[in-house]
Amino acid sequence: MAFPSVFLDELNSRNPIEDVVGQYVALTRRGGNLFGLCPFHGEKTASFSVAPEKGIYYCFGCHKGGGAINFVMEMESLDYPDAVRFLAKRAGLEVPEDNRDHSQYKKKERLWALCRDTARFFHAQLKTPAAQEVRQYIQKRGLGQDTVTRFGLGYAPNQWSALLDAMTAKGYTKQELLEAGLVLQHKDRGTFYDRFRNRLMFPIIDVRGNVIGFGGRVMDDSSPKYLNSPETTIFNKRRNLFAMNVVKKSKSDYIILTEGYMDAIALHQYGFDSAVASLGTSLTQEHADMLAKYTSEVVLTYDADAAGQNATQRAIPMLEKTGLRVKILRMQGAKDPDEFLKKFGADRFKLLLQESENQAEYRLRSLQMQFDLSVDEQKVEFAKQAAELISTYTTAVEREIYCNRAAEMAKLSPDVLKQEIARAYKRRTAKQKREQEKRDMDAVAARQPKTREFRYDNMRSAVAEESLLRMLLREPALFAQAESLEEADFSVSMFGKGFSLLRERWREDLSVQAGALAEVLSGAEMAHLTAVLQKPDSLVSEEAFRDCLQVIQEEARKAKGTDDLLAMQERLRKKKSYGGI
Ligand SMILES: [Zn+2]
């Protein structure tokens, strides 16, 4: 829907970009701009910038950018109108709504409230006589009252409509319960019934504290043993980790990643307050990015079985890509952390944590296990692959240490292996150099936008259009000199659209800020535009402005001229062929 410009203007001025971003990202001032760690990609050095006077943010790492509305869209996964509502709420503004509009955001708010009430309902059930068995189970697992409270554990009664009845009595509709994944609908009869019955319930809470789903563990032998909420509009397994809402407050230097929520809870019970679990999916890049926002080191404690080890191998590169240090915990004498803690206690686990291997060690050891090193042929193959692996380690010290370690494993002389590693290292760096040269050669193409769909057809005009917009945003008074310029003169349509809207705003005496363009430009276009606005400026002067204007109009005339010429040729060609009949 379209919101009135006056309202959007008020919205933008009441939500300064540095305040909106500052709620999610710690920003430090450097000159006129603010910098922080990008919330959209994991990073260790601040390449995320906020320009308060331009009202925009831009990340030099992942090239995301835009105004306050774009930021909220991206950060809260909202569409444009809902991001507007979100900011309006933040600033205490009334949104001019048309009534037929049932917004996605309002729906989400309803589902969050429903899930919160459901969690309360399950938690209260834990005190009823029917929950006797669950209470015993909790006790048997060694979970104290504080843990039960902190994670809001609960009990889903062994009935078909206990939750359904309780929540409809509170005013939620059956449809809402269905959308939240809390009830199922009978295929033939169309009746609704509770999804979770006779289970110990674990609410799943996102980092902002919203209950978004549930996990439930059976109390009898029925299957599945663990049942999770399905994906819903508020529950995305790829983007959420169990206990992240608790762990984000932890003072620990690392986050422990476990395979199941029972492991994570057990760790918290034993005082390890930085354990999270994925939710019945393997680790995703989104998970890795999220972890990188809260810590610099992750300890993987997946199960000791083959499946767990495969999951570990898959997780390492994803985590490392974000700049995280990765350590791998080797469980001995137990299959998972929960069992280990019960058998050996917290102190032994702490020791295990301290001894956990960095990924360099882990990879070498994993490689070793694939070979029988008493067989000569296998020894040679191991040496080759170990050399290849070790050559990828970043520091010379690391390469030295693991060269010796590998030589020891294979009972080879370290010198032999050292030469092999040196050769592999050379091959690798030569390849990297070739790739770099190729990138350098493409330097000209570097002025082209990152996104393919925005390729500039007319570079001369596009560069002038970029500068022109930069100058107008810095000095809106220059619009007075651009009266003769038309949207159609622009060779890049998004610049034309942006120019028109900004000029409109300037004429109506509204603020001329890039953020206002979120109304007419797509997210990708906004990102590109903000990238353009971040480029270093030459001085803003009337002269420079006139030069840009001239280039744009000249190129526009040329393009039009060519079109006219083509049309004329076409007419001539047709005439001729008719004449020939
Ligand atoms: Zn970024």
PDB file of N, CA and C in Angstrom, residues 230-279:
ATOM      1  N   PRO A 230       6.033 -27.289  13.059  1.00  0.00           N
ATOM      2  CA  PRO A 230       6.415 -27.166  11.649  1.00  0.00           C
ATOM      3  C   PRO A 230       6.880 -25.737  11.379  1.00  0.00           C
ATOM      4  N   GLU A 231       7.436 -25.524  10.201  1.00  0.00           N
ATOM      5  CA  GLU A 231       7.786 -24.160   9.787  1.00  0.00           C
ATOM      6  C   GLU A 231       6.499 -23.346   9.676  1.00  0.00           C
ATOM      7  N   THR A 232       6.485 -22.154  10.213  1.00  0.00           N
ATOM      8  CA  THR A 232       5.320 -21.281  10.114  1.00  0.00           C
ATOM      9  C   THR A 232       5.805 -19.887   9.724  1.00  0.00           C
ATOM     10  N   THR A 233       4.865 -18.950   9.623  1.00  0.00           N
ATOM     11  CA  THR A 233       5.294 -17.581   9.284  1.00  0.00           C
ATOM     12  C   THR A 233       6.213 -17.008  10.357  1.00  0.00           C
ATOM     13  N   ILE A 234       6.124 -17.522  11.591  1.00  0.00           N
ATOM     14  CA  ILE A 234       7.011 -16.970  12.628  1.00  0.00           C
ATOM     15  C   ILE A 234       8.151 -17.916  12.998  1.00  0.00           C
ATOM     16  N   PHE A 235       8.105 -19.163  12.533  1.00  0.00           N
ATOM     17  CA  PHE A 235       9.136 -20.122  12.930  1.00  0.00           C
ATOM     18  C   PHE A 235       9.926 -20.609  11.720  1.00  0.00           C
ATOM     19  N   ASN A 236      11.176 -20.202  11.661  1.00  0.00           N
ATOM     20  CA  ASN A 236      12.061 -20.606  10.579  1.00  0.00           C
ATOM     21  C   ASN A 236      13.255 -21.340  11.183  1.00  0.00           C
ATOM     22  N   LYS A 237      13.309 -22.643  10.918  1.00  0.00           N
ATOM     23  CA  LYS A 237      14.358 -23.458  11.542  1.00  0.00           C
ATOM     24  C   LYS A 237      15.758 -23.077  11.070  1.00  0.00           C
ATOM     25  N   ARG A 238      15.825 -22.598   9.861  1.00  0.00           N
ATOM     26  CA  ARG A 238      17.143 -22.246   9.317  1.00  0.00           C
ATOM     27  C   ARG A 238      17.729 -21.018   9.999  1.00  0.00           C
ATOM     28  N   ARG A 239      16.870 -20.237  10.625  1.00  0.00           N
ATOM     29  CA  ARG A 239      17.346 -18.963  11.178  1.00  0.00           C
ATOM     30  C   ARG A 239      17.322 -18.889  12.682  1.00  0.00           C
ATOM     31  N   ASN A 240      16.894 -19.959  13.340  1.00  0.00           N
ATOM     32  CA  ASN A 240      16.790 -19.897  14.796  1.00  0.00           C
ATOM     33  C   ASN A 240      17.546 -21.034  15.460  1.00  0.00           C
ATOM     34  N   LEU A 241      18.123 -20.727  16.604  1.00  0.00           N
ATOM     35  CA  LEU A 241      18.811 -21.734  17.392  1.00  0.00           C
ATOM     36  C   LEU A 241      18.178 -21.775  18.775  1.00  0.00           C
ATOM     37  N   PHE A 242      17.990 -22.981  19.289  1.00  0.00           N
ATOM     38  CA  PHE A 242      17.400 -23.112  20.605  1.00  0.00           C
ATOM     39  C   PHE A 242      18.324 -22.520  21.670  1.00  0.00           C
ATOM     40  N   ALA A 243      17.749 -21.758  22.596  1.00  0.00           N
ATOM     41  CA  ALA A 243      18.448 -21.155  23.745  1.00  0.00           C
ATOM     42  C   ALA A 243      19.279 -19.926  23.383  1.00  0.00           C
ATOM     43  N   MET A 244      19.213 -19.486  22.132  1.00  0.00           N
ATOM     44  CA  MET A 244      19.986 -18.298  21.754  1.00  0.00           C
ATOM     45  C   MET A 244      19.547 -17.079  22.576  1.00  0.00           C
ATOM     46  N   ASN A 245      18.265 -17.035  22.950  1.00  0.00           N
ATOM     47  CA  ASN A 245      17.774 -15.903  23.739  1.00  0.00           C
ATOM     48  C   ASN A 245      18.429 -15.848  25.111  1.00  0.00           C
ATOM     49  N   VAL A 246      18.802 -17.011  25.656  1.00  0.00           N
ATOM     50  CA  VAL A 246      19.488 -17.058  26.944  1.00  0.00           C
ATOM     51  C   VAL A 246      20.978 -16.802  26.739  1.00  0.00           C
ATOM     52  N   VAL A 247      21.533 -17.444  25.707  1.00  0.00           N
ATOM     53  CA  VAL A 247      22.979 -17.411  25.490  1.00  0.00           C
ATOM     54  C   VAL A 247      23.479 -16.022  25.117  1.00  0.00           C
ATOM     55  N   LYS A 248      22.628 -15.220  24.482  1.00  0.00           N
ATOM     56  CA  LYS A 248      23.111 -13.904  24.066  1.00  0.00           C
ATOM     57  C   LYS A 248      23.496 -13.042  25.269  1.00  0.00           C
ATOM     58  N   LYS A 249      23.017 -13.418  26.464  1.00  0.00           N
ATOM     59  CA  LYS A 249      23.384 -12.666  27.672  1.00  0.00           C
ATOM     60  C   LYS A 249      24.589 -13.276  28.378  1.00  0.00           C
ATOM     61  N   SER A 250      25.067 -14.416  27.899  1.00  0.00           N
ATOM     62  CA  SER A 250      26.177 -15.095  28.567  1.00  0.00           C
ATOM     63  C   SER A 250      27.475 -14.306  28.468  1.00  0.00           C
ATOM     64  N   LYS A 251      28.310 -14.427  29.506  1.00  0.00           N
ATOM     65  CA  LYS A 251      29.598 -13.729  29.502  1.00  0.00           C
ATOM     66  C   LYS A 251      30.701 -14.611  28.912  1.00  0.00           C
ATOM     67  N   SER A 252      30.353 -15.837  28.574  1.00  0.00           N
ATOM     68  CA  SER A 252      31.341 -16.800  28.103  1.00  0.00           C
ATOM     69  C   SER A 252      32.008 -16.336  26.799  1.00  0.00           C
ATOM     70  N   ASP A 253      33.272 -16.747  26.620  1.00  0.00           N
ATOM     71  CA  ASP A 253      34.005 -16.342  25.423  1.00  0.00           C
ATOM     72  C   ASP A 253      33.628 -17.161  24.196  1.00  0.00           C
ATOM     73  N   TYR A 254      32.929 -18.243  24.437  1.00  0.00           N
ATOM     74  CA  TYR A 254      32.600 -19.113  23.313  1.00  0.00           C
ATOM     75  C   TYR A 254      31.153 -19.578  23.417  1.00  0.00           C
ATOM     76  N   ILE A 255      30.621 -20.074  22.328  1.00  0.00           N
ATOM     77  CA  ILE A 255      29.286 -20.678  22.342  1.00  0.00           C
ATOM     78  C   ILE A 255      29.431 -22.164  22.038  1.00  0.00           C
ATOM     79  N   ILE A 256      28.740 -22.969  22.817  1.00  0.00           N
ATOM     80  CA  ILE A 256      28.790 -24.415  22.612  1.00  0.00           C
ATOM     81  C   ILE A 256      27.600 -24.810  21.744  1.00  0.00           C
ATOM     82  N   LEU A 257      27.901 -25.495  20.665  1.00  0.00           N
ATOM     83  CA  LEU A 257      26.839 -25.886  19.743  1.00  0.00           C
ATOM     84  C   LEU A 257      26.556 -27.369  19.917  1.00  0.00           C
ATOM     85  N   THR A 258      25.299 -27.696  20.258  1.00  0.00           N
ATOM     86  CA  THR A 258      24.940 -29.094  20.477  1.00  0.00           C
ATOM     87  C   THR A 258      23.915 -29.541  19.441  1.00  0.00           C
ATOM     88  N   GLU A 259      23.657 -30.857  19.457  1.00  0.00           N
ATOM     89  CA  GLU A 259      22.778 -31.412  18.432  1.00  0.00           C
ATOM     90  C   GLU A 259      21.304 -31.351  18.814  1.00  0.00           C
ATOM     91  N   GLY A 260      21.018 -31.390  20.116  1.00  0.00           N
ATOM     92  CA  GLY A 260      19.612 -31.400  20.520  1.00  0.00           C
ATOM     93  C   GLY A 260      19.357 -30.509  21.715  1.00  0.00           C
ATOM     94  N   TYR A 261      18.078 -30.118  21.920  1.00  0.00           N
ATOM     95  CA  TYR A 261      17.849 -29.189  23.015  1.00  0.00           C
ATOM     96  C   TYR A 261      18.041 -29.804  24.382  1.00  0.00           C
ATOM     97  N   MET A 262      17.913 -31.133  24.488  1.00  0.00           N
ATOM     98  CA  MET A 262      18.174 -31.767  25.783  1.00  0.00           C
ATOM     99  C   MET A 262      19.648 -31.607  26.164  1.00  0.00           C
ATOM    100  N   ASP A 263      20.544 -31.701  25.165  1.00  0.00           N
ATOM    101  CA  ASP A 263      21.970 -31.483  25.433  1.00  0.00           C
ATOM    102  C   ASP A 263      22.204 -30.054  25.901  1.00  0.00           C
ATOM    103  N   ALA A 264      21.605 -29.110  25.184  1.00  0.00           N
ATOM    104  CA  ALA A 264      21.807 -27.707  25.522  1.00  0.00           C
ATOM    105  C   ALA A 264      21.308 -27.428  26.933  1.00  0.00           C
ATOM    106  N   ILE A 265      20.122 -27.930  27.259  1.00  0.00           N
ATOM    107  CA  ILE A 265      19.561 -27.675  28.596  1.00  0.00           C
ATOM    108  C   ILE A 265      20.426 -28.320  29.674  1.00  0.00           C
ATOM    109  N   ALA A 266      20.884 -29.552  29.422  1.00  0.00           N
ATOM    110  CA  ALA A 266      21.736 -30.224  30.393  1.00  0.00           C
ATOM    111  C   ALA A 266      22.991 -29.388  30.659  1.00  0.00           C
ATOM    112  N   LEU A 267      23.579 -28.845  29.598  1.00  0.00           N
ATOM    113  CA  LEU A 267      24.776 -28.025  29.778  1.00  0.00           C
ATOM    114  C   LEU A 267      24.483 -26.801  30.644  1.00  0.00           C
ATOM    115  N   HIS A 268      23.362 -26.157  30.397  1.00  0.00           N
ATOM    116  CA  HIS A 268      22.993 -25.001  31.219  1.00  0.00           C
ATOM    117  C   HIS A 268      22.816 -25.424  32.678  1.00  0.00           C
ATOM    118  N   GLN A 269      22.159 -26.566  32.862  1.00  0.00           N
ATOM    119  CA  GLN A 269      21.940 -27.074  34.220  1.00  0.00           C
ATOM    120  C   GLN A 269      23.267 -27.251  34.959  1.00  0.00           C
ATOM    121  N   TYR A 270      24.301 -27.679  34.234  1.00  0.00           N
ATOM    122  CA  TYR A 270      25.604 -27.902  34.855  1.00  0.00           C
ATOM    123  C   TYR A 270      26.486 -26.654  34.842  1.00  0.00           C
ATOM    124  N   GLY A 271      25.897 -25.517  34.526  1.00  0.00           N
ATOM    125  CA  GLY A 271      26.639 -24.260  34.647  1.00  0.00           C
ATOM    126  C   GLY A 271      27.290 -23.771  33.360  1.00  0.00           C
ATOM    127  N   PHE A 272      27.121 -24.482  32.254  1.00  0.00           N
ATOM    128  CA  PHE A 272      27.679 -24.000  30.988  1.00  0.00           C
ATOM    129  C   PHE A 272      26.585 -23.192  30.294  1.00  0.00           C
ATOM    130  N   ASP A 273      26.621 -21.873  30.521  1.00  0.00           N
ATOM    131  CA  ASP A 273      25.458 -21.070  30.134  1.00  0.00           C
ATOM    132  C   ASP A 273      25.548 -20.536  28.708  1.00  0.00           C
ATOM    133  N   SER A 274      26.394 -21.169  27.882  1.00  0.00           N
ATOM    134  CA  SER A 274      26.497 -20.668  26.513  1.00  0.00           C
ATOM    135  C   SER A 274      26.241 -21.774  25.492  1.00  0.00           C
ATOM    136  N   ALA A 275      25.342 -22.707  25.839  1.00  0.00           N
ATOM    137  CA  ALA A 275      25.048 -23.811  24.926  1.00  0.00           C
ATOM    138  C   ALA A 275      23.766 -23.544  24.143  1.00  0.00           C
ATOM    139  N   VAL A 276      23.840 -23.743  22.826  1.00  0.00           N
ATOM    140  CA  VAL A 276      22.657 -23.636  21.971  1.00  0.00           C
ATOM    141  C   VAL A 276      22.505 -24.930  21.175  1.00  0.00           C
ATOM    142  N   ALA A 277      21.345 -25.124  20.559  1.00  0.00           N
ATOM    143  CA  ALA A 277      21.122 -26.313  19.744  1.00  0.00           C
ATOM    144  C   ALA A 277      20.379 -25.930  18.485  1.00  0.00           C
ATOM    145  N   SER A 278      20.701 -26.634  17.397  1.00  0.00           N
ATOM    146  CA  SER A 278      19.888 -26.427  16.202  1.00  0.00           C
ATOM    147  C   SER A 278      18.598 -27.226  16.361  1.00  0.00           C
ATOM    148  N   LEU A 279      17.615 -26.896  15.567  1.00  0.00           N
ATOM    149  CA  LEU A 279      16.268 -27.404  15.814  1.00  0.00           C
ATOM    150  C   LEU A 279      15.872 -28.476  14.820  1.00  0.00           C
TER     151      LEU A 279
END
